[in-house]
Each structure stands twice: as structure tokens, then as C-alpha cells.
């Protein structure tokens, strides 16, 4: 069972440090999606300007996901050596450098910058749950919800504002991508206040008995990982292909774009609500059932082509619920901040690998069947069941429990 917070966290934050850390977490969360979501709407301009093929241009949205998968397992190891606050600070510096590198002329700099952006965001993605568990042991749901909301709000803004910004004067697509460096610079300034802390978030962990079991051997850790991977698979598949599915049902290109925005905005309130509810429940199995049922209803609506705006909203609510649950599983199923970071790294590594594969598998099914029915049936019959089974297993217990 998880240790009571009082046994692990002994130094509560002062009022001033509480607010500066909260602001820092908000700003870090705000930087975790916008540098990526701002690329998609600009792909046609980037392709034409640099003379890229559709395959090469499209890989700009896949590279960050692969970076998440490759670098996530190493984040907690780096934090163990350098300290979590310092590691996040360095990641923000790398993020800013990556955004700036994309502003330089040439295709090579564009891809180098994109890799750096993916690396930096992967590290912050992994370490934030552990940081929250250590500093806000009695408010984990609230704090998780807050940073998830800002992450998704700025992710939606990245998608919606990239083209209008590029149309201002001579800003162009490079300037539109580069403007997000202002947000990362602000995060660096605020996060710098965390570097004078005497106690790293892993210091309390070192006082605990040495763990004898690898997290990769934990059945519950694998269930959390499968849940994270399943929701990532569905979300990034929808982000890639849903506009074309909507257009296939008689909607215009503009209308399908608004549908995608509708999905993203439906995610925002639920990512705040679900972590708070999850943190108050003894186990989260009912929320896993709720999430799987909503995914089934929403995807069924897309398949049948009925009540499409409502179906999109339902998928958005399911996605927000699944993401919020995933983030909470990292803290609720672990006993200390280092375990939370390790579980986060494991789950996000495999999860984002599946996220990168999702659009490819879905598109392949469309190509071989010449329609959207087969891929949607696959998504309908397979993924909600996987999420339900994994969620029921991940919704209770500790990663140290035996199978």
C-alpha cells in the first residue's frame, strides 16, 4: 500500500515558495504542447518553402513523439544526479534553444530544433508528476489538474494561432514557430527561483528503504503503461485523421478544422476535474470504466456518421479523462517522488511510441480497405477494451504489489 504522506513529506512549502512553485509549474505545463501543436497548421507553408515531400514534412509532427519515447526513460536518472529542479531548468533551456534553432534557415536546423524540442518536453513530462507528489502530497489531484489545463489550453492556442501569427507582416512560418520561445523564456525566469532550494525532491526518497524490485517488473506499472499507451494511441490518431473522417461525412475543410478545435477544447475542463475526483477516491476503477464507455460512444458516433459534433465532444471528454487518469496513476500508484518519476518515464516512453504508431496503423487500414469504416471498427472494438482492462488493473494498489 502507498505510504501516508506524513511518512514521506516532512518539509511543507512556505506560502511564498508555494505560489512561486505553482506559477513555475503552470508555465512549464504551458510549454509542453504549444511548440508541437503549432507545427501542424503550418505544414503546407513549410513544405512549399523548403521543397519537402509530404512524407518528410509530415514527420515533423512524428519526431517529437519519437523523442518522447526515446528520452522519457532517462529523465528520472538525470534528475537523480542533478536534482529535479535543475533538470527541469536545463530542459527549459534546451527547449528554448530548440525553438530558436527552428528559426534558422535550412531543413537541417528545422529538424535539429524539433528533436531538441521533443527531448526537452519529454524530460518535463516525466518529472512533473514526481515534483507534484513531493511538494503537494495533499493536493496532487488539484495540481495535476491545473498544469494539465494550461498544457491543453496552450496546446489549443498553438494550433489556432500559428497561421494567424504567420500572416502578420513578414513573420512567416519561422516567426510563428519562434514566437513560442518567449513563453519558454518566461518559464526559465520563473523556474530559476527553484534552483536555490536546499532539498531536492529525491532527497526524501533516499531516506526510504532501498527498493529491490525494478519498476519494469511490476504488474501494476505495466497496466498503467498500457493505459497511457492506449489513450495516446487514440488521441494522436484522432488528431491526425479525424478532420478527413469529418470531411468524408460532408463537412467542409474549415468545418472539420473547427471540429478538431472542438475536441481539444472539450478536453480542457475534464483534465482539471478528473484528477481532483481521482485523488479523492479510494480507487479509480469507476473512472476507468467511465472513460472506456465514453470512448466507445464517441467512436461509434464517428463510425455511424451521426451527431458528429456531439460525438467529437464525447471523444474529447474521454481523452481528457484518460489523460488526467494517466497522470494521476503516476502519483497514486507509487510511494515516493522517485517512483512516480520512474513510472512516468516508463509509461510515457511506451505510450508515445504507440502514439507515433497509431496514425500509421489507422492510415494503413484506410489504404488497404479504401474507406474509414475498417479503421474505425478496429478503434471501436480494440482500444476501449484495452483501456478498460488496463484501467481496472491500474485503478488500485501500488507498483510494489505482487501480481
mmCIF file of N, CA, C and O in Angstrom, residues 82-144:
data_model
loop_
_atom_site.group_PDB
_atom_site.id
_atom_site.type_symbol
_atom_site.label_atom_id
_atom_site.label_comp_id
_atom_site.label_asym_id
_atom_site.label_seq_id
_atom_site.Cartn_x
_atom_site.Cartn_y
_atom_site.Cartn_z
ATOM 1 N N UNK A 82 21.345 15.275 -10.978
ATOM 2 C CA UNK A 82 21.402 16.733 -10.999
ATOM 3 C C UNK A 82 20.379 17.392 -10.081
ATOM 4 O O UNK A 82 20.534 18.577 -9.753
ATOM 5 N N UNK A 83 19.354 16.658 -9.670
ATOM 6 C CA UNK A 83 18.234 17.255 -8.945
ATOM 7 C C UNK A 83 17.110 17.555 -9.925
ATOM 8 O O UNK A 83 17.354 17.956 -11.064
ATOM 9 N N UNK A 84 15.894 17.383 -9.495
ATOM 10 C CA UNK A 84 14.751 17.554 -10.388
ATOM 11 C C UNK A 84 14.572 18.999 -10.834
ATOM 12 O O UNK A 84 14.318 19.275 -12.005
ATOM 13 N N UNK A 85 14.703 19.932 -9.901
ATOM 14 C CA UNK A 85 14.523 21.338 -10.266
ATOM 15 C C UNK A 85 15.559 21.778 -11.306
ATOM 16 O O UNK A 85 15.237 22.453 -12.279
ATOM 17 N N UNK A 86 16.815 21.382 -11.098
ATOM 18 C CA UNK A 86 17.861 21.734 -12.055
ATOM 19 C C UNK A 86 17.633 21.051 -13.395
ATOM 20 O O UNK A 86 17.856 21.658 -14.464
ATOM 21 N N UNK A 87 17.185 19.807 -13.387
ATOM 22 C CA UNK A 87 16.952 19.091 -14.637
ATOM 23 C C UNK A 87 15.847 19.758 -15.445
ATOM 24 O O UNK A 87 15.962 19.912 -16.669
ATOM 25 N N UNK A 88 14.772 20.169 -14.766
ATOM 26 C CA UNK A 88 13.692 20.876 -15.470
ATOM 27 C C UNK A 88 14.191 22.214 -16.003
ATOM 28 O O UNK A 88 13.858 22.614 -17.134
ATOM 29 N N UNK A 89 15.005 22.902 -15.221
ATOM 30 C CA UNK A 89 15.568 24.180 -15.672
ATOM 31 C C UNK A 89 16.402 23.991 -16.938
ATOM 32 O O UNK A 89 16.256 24.747 -17.914
ATOM 33 N N UNK A 90 17.266 22.982 -16.942
ATOM 34 C CA UNK A 90 18.087 22.709 -18.129
ATOM 35 C C UNK A 90 17.223 22.298 -19.312
ATOM 36 O O UNK A 90 17.517 22.655 -20.467
ATOM 37 N N UNK A 91 16.144 21.549 -19.042
ATOM 38 C CA UNK A 91 15.235 21.157 -20.121
ATOM 39 C C UNK A 91 14.568 22.379 -20.741
ATOM 40 O O UNK A 91 14.392 22.446 -21.972
ATOM 41 N N UNK A 92 14.217 23.354 -19.919
ATOM 42 C CA UNK A 92 13.630 24.593 -20.444
ATOM 43 C C UNK A 92 14.638 25.352 -21.306
ATOM 44 O O UNK A 92 14.268 25.959 -22.325
ATOM 45 N N UNK A 93 15.918 25.330 -20.897
ATOM 46 C CA UNK A 93 16.954 25.951 -21.725
ATOM 47 C C UNK A 93 17.061 25.236 -23.074
ATOM 48 O O UNK A 93 17.144 25.889 -24.133
ATOM 49 N N UNK A 94 17.059 23.901 -23.051
ATOM 50 C CA UNK A 94 17.134 23.134 -24.301
ATOM 51 C C UNK A 94 15.912 23.407 -25.165
ATOM 52 O O UNK A 94 16.021 23.529 -26.394
ATOM 53 N N UNK A 95 14.733 23.517 -24.534
ATOM 54 C CA UNK A 95 13.524 23.823 -25.280
ATOM 55 C C UNK A 95 13.647 25.159 -25.997
ATOM 56 O O UNK A 95 13.311 25.278 -27.192
ATOM 57 N N UNK A 96 14.159 26.158 -25.296
ATOM 58 C CA UNK A 96 14.321 27.485 -25.898
ATOM 59 C C UNK A 96 15.333 27.450 -27.037
ATOM 60 O O UNK A 96 15.124 28.072 -28.092
ATOM 61 N N UNK A 97 16.422 26.731 -26.840
ATOM 62 C CA UNK A 97 17.420 26.578 -27.906
ATOM 63 C C UNK A 97 16.806 25.866 -29.113
ATOM 64 O O UNK A 97 17.041 26.248 -30.260
ATOM 65 N N UNK A 98 16.011 24.835 -28.836
ATOM 66 C CA UNK A 98 15.361 24.106 -29.923
ATOM 67 C C UNK A 98 14.411 24.984 -30.716
ATOM 68 O O UNK A 98 14.396 24.955 -31.955
ATOM 69 N N UNK A 99 13.616 25.786 -30.016
ATOM 70 C CA UNK A 99 12.688 26.704 -30.697
ATOM 71 C C UNK A 99 13.473 27.710 -31.530
ATOM 72 O O UNK A 99 13.107 28.017 -32.667
ATOM 73 N N UNK A 100 14.577 28.217 -30.964
ATOM 74 C CA UNK A 100 15.403 29.164 -31.701
ATOM 75 C C UNK A 100 16.084 28.533 -32.904
ATOM 76 O O UNK A 100 16.223 29.171 -33.956
ATOM 77 N N UNK A 101 16.500 27.278 -32.772
ATOM 78 C CA UNK A 101 17.169 26.585 -33.878
ATOM 79 C C UNK A 101 16.230 26.420 -35.065
ATOM 80 O O UNK A 101 16.655 26.510 -36.223
ATOM 81 N N UNK A 102 14.942 26.195 -34.812
ATOM 82 C CA UNK A 102 13.972 26.052 -35.907
ATOM 83 C C UNK A 102 13.804 27.346 -36.689
ATOM 84 O O UNK A 102 13.302 27.326 -37.818
ATOM 85 N N UNK A 103 14.210 28.454 -36.069
ATOM 86 C CA UNK A 103 14.097 29.748 -36.743
ATOM 87 C C UNK A 103 15.203 29.946 -37.777
ATOM 88 O O UNK A 103 15.078 30.772 -38.685
ATOM 89 N N UNK A 104 16.299 29.166 -37.668
ATOM 90 C CA UNK A 104 17.433 29.317 -38.581
ATOM 91 C C UNK A 104 17.099 28.745 -39.957
ATOM 92 O O UNK A 104 16.281 27.838 -40.085
ATOM 93 N N UNK A 105 17.732 29.275 -41.010
ATOM 94 C CA UNK A 105 17.438 28.795 -42.369
ATOM 95 C C UNK A 105 17.954 27.379 -42.605
ATOM 96 O O UNK A 105 18.972 26.974 -42.046
ATOM 97 N N UNK A 106 17.210 26.633 -43.417
ATOM 98 C CA UNK A 106 17.652 25.284 -43.778
ATOM 99 C C UNK A 106 16.819 24.204 -43.136
ATOM 100 O O UNK A 106 16.347 24.332 -41.999
ATOM 101 N N UNK A 107 16.658 23.109 -43.860
ATOM 102 C CA UNK A 107 15.867 21.979 -43.379
ATOM 103 C C UNK A 107 16.528 21.299 -42.188
ATOM 104 O O UNK A 107 15.857 20.863 -41.248
ATOM 105 N N UNK A 108 17.846 21.208 -42.195
ATOM 106 C CA UNK A 108 18.560 20.529 -41.115
ATOM 107 C C UNK A 108 18.287 21.184 -39.769
ATOM 108 O O UNK A 108 18.027 20.501 -38.766
ATOM 109 N N UNK A 109 18.354 22.519 -39.718
ATOM 110 C CA UNK A 109 18.102 23.225 -38.457
ATOM 111 C C UNK A 109 16.665 23.017 -37.986
ATOM 112 O O UNK A 109 16.404 22.947 -36.781
ATOM 113 N N UNK A 110 15.739 22.922 -38.937
ATOM 114 C CA UNK A 110 14.343 22.692 -38.579
ATOM 115 C C UNK A 110 14.193 21.369 -37.844
ATOM 116 O O UNK A 110 13.524 21.286 -36.802
ATOM 117 N N UNK A 111 14.840 20.320 -38.342
ATOM 118 C CA UNK A 111 14.715 19.004 -37.725
ATOM 119 C C UNK A 111 15.539 18.902 -36.439
ATOM 120 O O UNK A 111 15.106 18.264 -35.476
ATOM 121 N N UNK A 112 16.719 19.519 -36.422
ATOM 122 C CA UNK A 112 17.522 19.523 -35.189
ATOM 123 C C UNK A 112 16.754 20.219 -34.063
ATOM 124 O O UNK A 112 16.690 19.730 -32.928
ATOM 125 N N UNK A 113 16.170 21.354 -34.395
ATOM 126 C CA UNK A 113 15.383 22.078 -33.407
ATOM 127 C C UNK A 113 14.190 21.277 -32.919
ATOM 128 O O UNK A 113 13.855 21.283 -31.727
ATOM 129 N N UNK A 114 13.557 20.550 -33.826
ATOM 130 C CA UNK A 114 12.400 19.735 -33.460
ATOM 131 C C UNK A 114 12.795 18.602 -32.514
ATOM 132 O O UNK A 114 12.080 18.284 -31.569
ATOM 133 N N UNK A 115 13.962 17.986 -32.753
ATOM 134 C CA UNK A 115 14.456 16.940 -31.851
ATOM 135 C C UNK A 115 14.726 17.513 -30.467
ATOM 136 O O UNK A 115 14.371 16.908 -29.441
ATOM 137 N N UNK A 116 15.358 18.690 -30.415
ATOM 138 C CA UNK A 116 15.647 19.334 -29.125
ATOM 139 C C UNK A 116 14.355 19.671 -28.376
ATOM 140 O O UNK A 116 14.267 19.502 -27.154
ATOM 141 N N UNK A 117 13.367 20.146 -29.111
ATOM 142 C CA UNK A 117 12.058 20.442 -28.504
ATOM 143 C C UNK A 117 11.457 19.170 -27.911
ATOM 144 O O UNK A 117 10.957 19.159 -26.775
ATOM 145 N N UNK A 118 11.502 18.074 -28.671
ATOM 146 C CA UNK A 118 10.965 16.805 -28.174
ATOM 147 C C UNK A 118 11.700 16.299 -26.955
ATOM 148 O O UNK A 118 11.084 15.818 -25.997
ATOM 149 N N UNK A 119 13.031 16.408 -26.964
ATOM 150 C CA UNK A 119 13.853 15.985 -25.825
ATOM 151 C C UNK A 119 13.486 16.764 -24.574
ATOM 152 O O UNK A 119 13.279 16.190 -23.486
ATOM 153 N N UNK A 120 13.395 18.075 -24.692
ATOM 154 C CA UNK A 120 13.119 18.927 -23.528
ATOM 155 C C UNK A 120 11.730 18.653 -22.959
ATOM 156 O O UNK A 120 11.554 18.547 -21.732
ATOM 157 N N UNK A 121 10.756 18.540 -23.831
ATOM 158 C CA UNK A 121 9.380 18.312 -23.365
ATOM 159 C C UNK A 121 9.255 16.930 -22.739
ATOM 160 O O UNK A 121 8.543 16.747 -21.748
ATOM 161 N N UNK A 122 9.964 15.941 -23.284
ATOM 162 C CA UNK A 122 9.937 14.590 -22.710
ATOM 163 C C UNK A 122 10.400 14.610 -21.258
ATOM 164 O O UNK A 122 9.788 13.979 -20.384
ATOM 165 N N UNK A 123 11.476 15.331 -20.977
ATOM 166 C CA UNK A 123 12.010 15.399 -19.613
ATOM 167 C C UNK A 123 11.014 16.066 -18.669
ATOM 168 O O UNK A 123 10.749 15.571 -17.562
ATOM 169 N N UNK A 124 10.435 17.179 -19.094
ATOM 170 C CA UNK A 124 9.461 17.872 -18.240
ATOM 171 C C UNK A 124 8.208 17.022 -18.040
ATOM 172 O O UNK A 124 7.649 16.983 -16.932
ATOM 173 N N UNK A 125 7.748 16.363 -19.096
ATOM 174 C CA UNK A 125 6.587 15.475 -18.993
ATOM 175 C C UNK A 125 6.781 14.446 -17.888
ATOM 176 O O UNK A 125 5.880 14.177 -17.091
ATOM 177 N N UNK A 126 7.960 13.852 -17.853
ATOM 178 C CA UNK A 126 8.238 12.760 -16.916
ATOM 179 C C UNK A 126 8.378 13.262 -15.484
ATOM 180 O O UNK A 126 7.873 12.639 -14.540
ATOM 181 N N UNK A 127 9.046 14.393 -15.295
ATOM 182 C CA UNK A 127 9.410 14.826 -13.948
ATOM 183 C C UNK A 127 8.323 15.590 -13.202
ATOM 184 O O UNK A 127 8.323 15.626 -11.968
ATOM 185 N N UNK A 128 7.385 16.189 -13.903
ATOM 186 C CA UNK A 128 6.362 16.976 -13.222
ATOM 187 C C UNK A 128 5.510 16.161 -12.245
ATOM 188 O O UNK A 128 5.232 16.631 -11.131
ATOM 189 N N UNK A 129 5.062 14.936 -12.592
ATOM 190 C CA UNK A 129 4.266 14.180 -11.615
ATOM 191 C C UNK A 129 5.010 13.931 -10.304
ATOM 192 O O UNK A 129 4.427 14.056 -9.216
ATOM 193 N N UNK A 130 6.301 13.572 -10.374
ATOM 194 C CA UNK A 130 7.074 13.355 -9.164
ATOM 195 C C UNK A 130 7.262 14.633 -8.367
ATOM 196 O O UNK A 130 7.219 14.634 -7.130
ATOM 197 N N UNK A 131 7.485 15.740 -9.069
ATOM 198 C CA UNK A 131 7.644 17.026 -8.406
ATOM 199 C C UNK A 131 6.379 17.390 -7.644
ATOM 200 O O UNK A 131 6.425 17.854 -6.500
ATOM 201 N N UNK A 132 5.228 17.162 -8.272
ATOM 202 C CA UNK A 132 3.945 17.453 -7.626
ATOM 203 C C UNK A 132 3.720 16.536 -6.432
ATOM 204 O O UNK A 132 3.278 16.974 -5.363
ATOM 205 N N UNK A 133 4.049 15.259 -6.591
ATOM 206 C CA UNK A 133 3.864 14.312 -5.486
ATOM 207 C C UNK A 133 4.686 14.716 -4.273
ATOM 208 O O UNK A 133 4.235 14.592 -3.130
ATOM 209 N N UNK A 134 5.877 15.207 -4.492
ATOM 210 C CA UNK A 134 6.753 15.575 -3.383
ATOM 211 C C UNK A 134 6.340 16.879 -2.714
ATOM 212 O O UNK A 134 6.337 16.983 -1.492
ATOM 213 N N UNK A 135 5.971 17.869 -3.515
ATOM 214 C CA UNK A 135 5.708 19.193 -2.967
ATOM 215 C C UNK A 135 4.257 19.441 -2.587
ATOM 216 O O UNK A 135 3.970 20.317 -1.769
ATOM 217 N N UNK A 136 3.329 18.694 -3.191
ATOM 218 C CA UNK A 136 1.906 18.899 -2.911
ATOM 219 C C UNK A 136 1.228 17.562 -2.597
ATOM 220 O O UNK A 136 0.282 17.160 -3.277
ATOM 221 N N UNK A 137 1.685 16.842 -1.571
ATOM 222 C CA UNK A 137 1.171 15.499 -1.310
ATOM 223 C C UNK A 137 -0.312 15.452 -0.999
ATOM 224 O O UNK A 137 -0.960 14.433 -1.224
ATOM 225 N N UNK A 138 -0.874 16.555 -0.485
ATOM 226 C CA UNK A 138 -2.291 16.583 -0.148
ATOM 227 C C UNK A 138 -3.126 17.267 -1.226
ATOM 228 O O UNK A 138 -4.349 17.372 -1.082
ATOM 229 N N UNK A 139 -2.485 17.729 -2.280
ATOM 230 C CA UNK A 139 -3.197 18.423 -3.365
ATOM 231 C C UNK A 139 -2.782 17.888 -4.731
ATOM 232 O O UNK A 139 -2.764 18.623 -5.713
ATOM 233 N N UNK A 140 -2.448 16.611 -4.803
ATOM 234 C CA UNK A 140 -1.938 16.063 -6.063
ATOM 235 C C UNK A 140 -2.952 16.175 -7.191
ATOM 236 O O UNK A 140 -2.610 16.515 -8.327
ATOM 237 N N UNK A 141 -4.225 15.908 -6.898
ATOM 238 C CA UNK A 141 -5.252 15.992 -7.931
ATOM 239 C C UNK A 141 -5.429 17.407 -8.439
ATOM 240 O O UNK A 141 -5.505 17.640 -9.646
ATOM 241 N N UNK A 142 -5.497 18.360 -7.524
ATOM 242 C CA UNK A 142 -5.674 19.759 -7.905
ATOM 243 C C UNK A 142 -4.508 20.249 -8.745
ATOM 244 O O UNK A 142 -4.698 20.872 -9.798
ATOM 245 N N UNK A 143 -3.280 19.989 -8.293
ATOM 246 C CA UNK A 143 -2.108 20.479 -9.009
ATOM 247 C C UNK A 143 -1.932 19.793 -10.366
ATOM 248 O O UNK A 143 -1.537 20.428 -11.352
ATOM 249 N N UNK A 144 -2.229 18.506 -10.411
ATOM 250 C CA UNK A 144 -2.180 17.808 -11.698
ATOM 251 C C UNK A 144 -3.195 18.400 -12.659
ATOM 252 O O UNK A 144 -2.906 18.617 -13.844
#
